[in-house]
Short mmCIF file of C-alpha atoms in Angstrom, two decimals:
data_model
loop_
_atom_site.label_atom_id
_atom_site.label_comp_id
_atom_site.label_asym_id
_atom_site.label_seq_id
_atom_site.Cartn_x
_atom_site.Cartn_y
_atom_site.Cartn_z
CA MET S 761 58.31 65.22 12.19
CA THR S 762 55.86 64.64 15.02
CA THR S 763 55.90 68.02 16.74
CA LEU S 764 52.09 68.25 16.48
CA ALA S 765 51.30 64.60 17.19
CA GLY S 766 48.01 64.15 19.01
CA ARG S 767 46.70 67.57 18.02
CA THR S 768 43.78 68.48 15.79
CA ALA S 769 43.89 71.40 13.37
CA LEU S 770 41.30 73.11 11.20
CA VAL S 771 42.38 75.06 8.13
CA THR S 772 39.66 77.10 6.47
CA GLY S 773 40.03 77.28 2.72
CA GLY S 774 42.32 74.29 3.06
CA SER S 775 41.58 72.61 -0.25
CA ARG S 776 43.75 74.75 -2.55
CA GLY S 777 46.66 77.17 -2.70
CA ILE S 778 48.07 78.47 0.56
CA GLY S 779 45.45 76.58 2.56
CA ARG S 780 46.40 73.26 1.00
CA ALA S 781 50.08 73.88 1.71
CA ILE S 782 49.26 74.72 5.34
CA ALA S 783 47.09 71.63 5.75
CA GLN S 784 49.78 69.40 4.29
CA ARG S 785 52.54 70.92 6.41
CA LEU S 786 50.58 70.62 9.66
CA ALA S 787 49.76 67.01 8.79
CA ARG S 788 53.43 66.26 8.10
CA ASP S 789 54.17 67.63 11.56
CA GLY S 790 51.75 65.10 13.05
CA ALA S 791 48.42 66.95 13.36
CA ARG S 792 45.10 65.51 12.27
CA VAL S 793 43.81 68.19 9.91
CA GLY S 794 40.30 69.29 9.05
CA VAL S 795 40.37 70.59 5.49
CA HIS S 796 37.56 73.11 5.04
CA TYR S 797 36.20 73.91 1.59
CA GLY S 798 33.42 76.13 0.35
CA SER S 799 32.57 74.80 -3.10
CA ASN S 800 35.32 72.62 -4.57
CA GLU S 801 34.71 69.23 -3.04
CA ALA S 802 37.03 67.53 -5.50
CA ALA S 803 39.95 69.75 -4.46
CA ALA S 804 39.27 69.04 -0.78
CA LYS S 805 39.24 65.30 -1.44
CA GLU S 806 42.51 65.64 -3.36
CA THR S 807 44.10 67.44 -0.40
CA VAL S 808 42.89 64.82 2.06
CA ALA S 809 44.11 62.04 -0.23
CA ALA S 810 47.53 63.68 -0.62
CA ILE S 811 47.88 63.98 3.15
CA GLU S 812 46.89 60.37 3.71
CA ALA S 813 49.23 59.18 0.94
CA ASP S 814 52.03 60.93 2.81
CA GLY S 815 51.14 59.05 5.99
CA GLY S 816 49.09 61.82 7.63
CA GLN S 817 45.52 62.11 8.86
CA ALA S 818 42.88 64.48 7.46
CA PHE S 819 39.18 64.90 6.85
CA ALA S 820 37.10 67.30 4.76
CA VAL S 821 34.68 69.85 6.22
CA HIS S 822 32.17 71.73 4.06
CA ALA S 823 30.65 75.14 4.69
CA ARG S 824 30.06 77.92 2.19
CA PHE S 825 31.29 81.15 3.73
CA GLY S 826 29.05 84.13 3.19
CA ALA S 827 25.90 82.01 3.46
CA PRO S 828 23.60 82.35 6.49
CA GLY S 829 24.82 80.27 9.43
CA ASP S 830 28.15 79.49 7.75
CA ALA S 831 30.15 79.22 10.98
CA GLU S 832 27.55 77.02 12.64
CA THR S 833 27.47 74.79 9.55
CA LEU S 834 31.25 74.42 9.64
CA TRP S 835 31.40 73.44 13.29
CA ALA S 836 28.47 71.05 13.01
CA ALA S 837 30.37 69.21 10.28
CA PHE S 838 33.63 69.36 12.23
CA ASP S 839 32.05 67.97 15.39
CA THR S 840 31.01 64.79 13.58
CA GLN S 841 34.67 64.00 12.92
CA ALA S 842 36.65 65.47 15.81
CA GLY S 843 36.24 65.88 19.55
CA GLY S 844 38.12 69.13 20.06
CA LEU S 845 40.56 71.55 18.49
CA ASP S 846 44.16 72.62 19.09
CA ILE S 847 44.99 74.75 16.04
CA LEU S 848 42.69 77.06 14.07
CA VAL S 849 43.98 78.64 10.86
CA ASN S 850 41.65 81.29 9.42
CA ASN S 851 42.83 81.20 5.83
CA ALA S 852 39.75 81.22 3.59
CA ALA S 853 39.36 84.46 1.62
CA ILE S 854 38.44 85.93 -1.73
CA LEU S 855 40.21 88.72 -3.63
CA GLY S 856 37.20 89.96 -5.51
CA VAL S 857 37.50 91.90 -8.75
CA PRO S 858 40.25 94.54 -8.49
CA ALA S 859 38.64 97.97 -8.25
CA GLN S 860 39.38 101.37 -6.82
CA ILE S 861 36.84 102.84 -4.43
CA GLN S 862 34.80 104.66 -7.08
CA ASP S 863 34.18 101.36 -8.87
CA VAL S 864 33.34 99.17 -5.85
CA THR S 865 29.69 98.13 -5.74
CA ALA S 866 27.80 97.54 -2.52
CA ALA S 867 27.33 93.90 -3.48
CA ALA S 868 31.05 93.35 -4.08
CA TYR S 869 31.92 95.07 -0.79
CA ASP S 870 29.43 92.97 1.16
CA GLU S 871 30.65 89.72 -0.39
CA ILE S 872 34.29 90.32 0.46
CA PHE S 873 33.53 91.29 4.05
CA ALA S 874 31.14 88.36 4.48
CA VAL S 875 33.84 85.86 3.50
CA ASN S 876 37.04 87.55 4.67
CA THR S 877 35.89 89.22 7.90
CA ARG S 878 32.53 88.06 9.18
CA ALA S 879 33.14 84.36 8.57
CA PRO S 880 36.48 84.10 10.42
CA PHE S 881 35.09 86.22 13.26
CA PHE S 882 32.20 83.84 13.90
CA VAL S 883 34.21 80.71 13.08
CA THR S 884 36.57 81.81 15.84
CA ARG S 885 33.77 82.82 18.19
CA HIS S 886 32.10 79.41 17.95
CA GLY S 887 35.45 77.63 17.88
CA LEU S 888 36.64 78.98 21.22
CA ARG S 889 34.65 76.50 23.26
CA ARG S 890 36.25 73.69 21.25
CA LEU S 891 39.78 75.10 21.35
CA ARG S 892 41.79 73.50 24.11
CA ASP S 893 44.00 75.49 26.51
CA GLY S 894 47.46 75.96 25.04
CA GLY S 895 45.97 76.12 21.55
CA ARG S 896 46.89 78.24 18.56
CA ILE S 897 44.99 80.64 16.33
CA VAL S 898 46.68 81.86 13.15
CA ASN S 899 44.95 84.43 10.95
CA ILE S 900 46.15 84.76 7.36
CA GLY S 901 46.29 88.47 6.57
CA THR S 902 48.10 90.48 3.91
CA MET S 903 51.01 92.88 3.58
CA LEU S 904 48.50 95.36 2.13
CA THR S 905 47.42 96.44 5.61
CA ARG S 906 50.88 97.75 6.49
CA GLY S 907 52.55 100.27 4.21
CA SER S 908 51.97 98.68 0.80
CA ALA S 909 48.99 100.54 -0.58
CA MET S 910 47.36 99.19 -3.73
CA PRO S 911 44.19 101.22 -4.34
CA ALA S 912 42.67 98.55 -6.60
CA SER S 913 42.66 96.17 -3.59
CA VAL S 914 40.99 98.57 -1.16
CA THR S 915 38.12 96.30 -0.10
CA TYR S 916 40.33 93.21 0.21
CA ALA S 917 42.88 95.10 2.32
CA MET S 918 40.16 96.60 4.53
CA SER S 919 38.62 93.17 5.12
CA LYS S 920 41.99 91.79 6.18
CA GLY S 921 42.74 94.82 8.36
CA ALA S 922 39.87 93.74 10.58
CA LEU S 923 41.66 90.42 11.15
CA ASP S 924 44.73 92.33 12.35
CA VAL S 925 42.55 93.88 15.05
CA LEU S 926 40.98 90.52 15.89
CA THR S 927 44.46 89.07 16.39
CA THR S 928 45.54 91.64 18.98
CA MET S 929 42.24 91.61 20.84
CA LEU S 930 42.10 87.82 21.09
CA ALA S 931 45.76 87.54 22.05
CA LYS S 932 45.01 89.72 25.07
CA GLN S 933 41.81 87.87 25.94
CA LEU S 934 43.06 84.31 25.48
CA GLY S 935 46.54 84.66 26.96
CA PRO S 936 45.43 83.38 30.39
CA ARG S 937 44.43 80.13 28.70
CA GLY S 938 47.87 79.77 27.10
CA ILE S 939 46.36 80.29 23.64
CA THR S 940 48.47 82.32 21.24
CA VAL S 941 46.97 84.36 18.41
CA ASN S 942 49.03 85.72 15.52
CA THR S 943 48.65 87.06 11.99
CA VAL S 944 50.75 85.84 9.09
CA ALA S 945 50.82 88.46 6.32
CA PRO S 946 51.88 87.19 2.89
CA GLY S 947 52.79 89.26 -0.10
CA VAL S 948 52.02 88.04 -3.60
CA VAL S 949 51.91 84.24 -3.63
CA ASP S 950 51.76 82.15 -6.78
CA THR S 951 48.46 80.29 -6.41
CA ASP S 952 45.39 79.77 -8.58
CA MET S 953 43.90 82.85 -6.92
CA HIS S 954 46.21 84.81 -9.22
CA GLU S 955 45.75 82.51 -12.19
CA GLY S 956 46.64 84.27 -15.45
CA ARG S 957 48.00 87.36 -13.68
CA LEU S 958 51.51 86.26 -12.74
CA VAL S 959 53.00 86.16 -16.21
CA GLY S 960 55.33 88.24 -18.35
CA ASP S 961 55.94 91.83 -17.32
CA ALA S 962 53.51 91.57 -14.38
CA LEU S 963 55.45 88.65 -12.91
CA ALA S 964 58.78 90.42 -13.48
CA TRP S 965 57.54 93.58 -11.75
CA LEU S 966 56.03 91.75 -8.79
CA SER S 967 59.18 89.67 -8.41
CA SER S 968 61.27 92.84 -8.35
CA LEU S 969 59.39 94.12 -5.28
CA SER S 970 61.14 91.57 -3.08
CA PRO S 971 64.88 91.68 -2.40
CA MET S 972 64.71 87.92 -3.00
CA GLY S 973 63.77 88.56 -6.62
CA ARG S 974 60.71 86.32 -6.77
CA VAL S 975 57.09 86.04 -5.69
CA GLY S 976 56.12 83.73 -2.87
CA VAL S 977 55.05 80.12 -3.07
CA PRO S 978 52.51 78.49 -0.73
CA ALA S 979 55.19 76.65 1.26
CA ASP S 980 56.73 80.01 2.26
CA VAL S 981 53.54 80.81 4.16
CA ALA S 982 52.84 77.27 5.37
CA ASP S 983 56.22 76.92 7.02
CA THR S 984 55.68 80.11 9.00
CA VAL S 985 52.25 78.91 10.10
CA ALA S 986 53.81 75.61 11.18
CA PHE S 987 56.17 77.49 13.49
CA LEU S 988 53.30 79.43 15.03
CA ALA S 989 51.33 76.21 15.50
CA SER S 990 54.22 74.54 17.33
CA ASP S 991 55.45 74.74 20.89
CA ASP S 992 58.46 76.71 19.64
CA SER S 993 56.19 79.76 19.27
CA ARG S 994 54.85 79.60 22.83
CA TRP S 995 56.18 83.11 23.68
CA VAL S 996 54.90 84.76 20.48
CA THR S 997 51.40 86.21 20.53
CA GLY S 998 49.53 89.22 19.20
CA GLN S 999 52.06 89.60 16.39
CA TRP S 1000 51.76 90.60 12.74
CA ILE S 1001 54.40 88.60 10.89
CA ASP S 1002 55.49 89.82 7.46
CA VAL S 1003 55.87 86.88 5.06
CA SER S 1004 56.35 88.89 1.89
CA GLY S 1005 59.99 88.20 1.18
CA GLY S 1006 60.94 91.67 2.34
CA THR S 1007 58.57 93.48 -0.02
CA LEU S 1008 57.85 96.11 2.64
CA LEU S 1009 61.53 97.03 3.13
#
C-alpha cells in the first residue's frame, strides 16, 4: 500500500508495543516514520530495521520524556533527519504502579503527568510549526476515561483524560488548516507494558470483558491509527474512538 507515500510521520514511544505496531503500519502504507524512544535504543533500532527490511523508511529519534526540555530535544533530533511533518502520533506513556488515590505519592503523580500529559502537550505545541496543512494528529488515550472506572489506575486515567480535552480543542483550532485531530482509546492490549499480568485467571477475566472474548493486540490499535492518518478520514475530527473490542458496551 502507498496511501501515505511522500508523507513523514512521527510516533512517540514507537520502539515497542503499540507504538512499534503503529510505526510499522504507517511505514507499510508508504510513510517515512520517525521512531521516538526514551531509553531503549536497541528496541528503536530493531523497529527501524524491521521497517527497512519490509521495504519501508524509518529513523530513530531520542528524547527522554519527563526530563527538562524533552519536547525541544525531540524536535531538535527530528529536524536533523526530516524537513517537515504530516502525521503526529502521541503514543508514549507510562502506566505507573497501580494504586488507588490514598496510595498515590506526589512523586508518582508528577511522573505520570510529566510523561503522559505534559510531554505530548509540548511535543504538539512545538510540532505545529512543522506540521503541514492537511496533516494528522492522533492521540493514544484509554477506555478508562469513558465509563470504565478502575480506581487503581486513577492517575493514569486522569493523565489520559487531559489528552481527550487536547484533542477537541486542537480539532477546533486546526480545522481551518485541514488538520484533523482524534483520540484512539484502546482497552487492554497485550504488550510488554502488561508483562506478567496477562496470564491465567487475570487474562481470562480481562478477555471476558470484550464481546470478542479476547484482549487486544497492537495491530488492532495500529490499523485504526492508519485509517485516521489516511485521506479516508478527512471528514473525521475531534473524535474519541473506542478501540477496546466493545469492552464499554
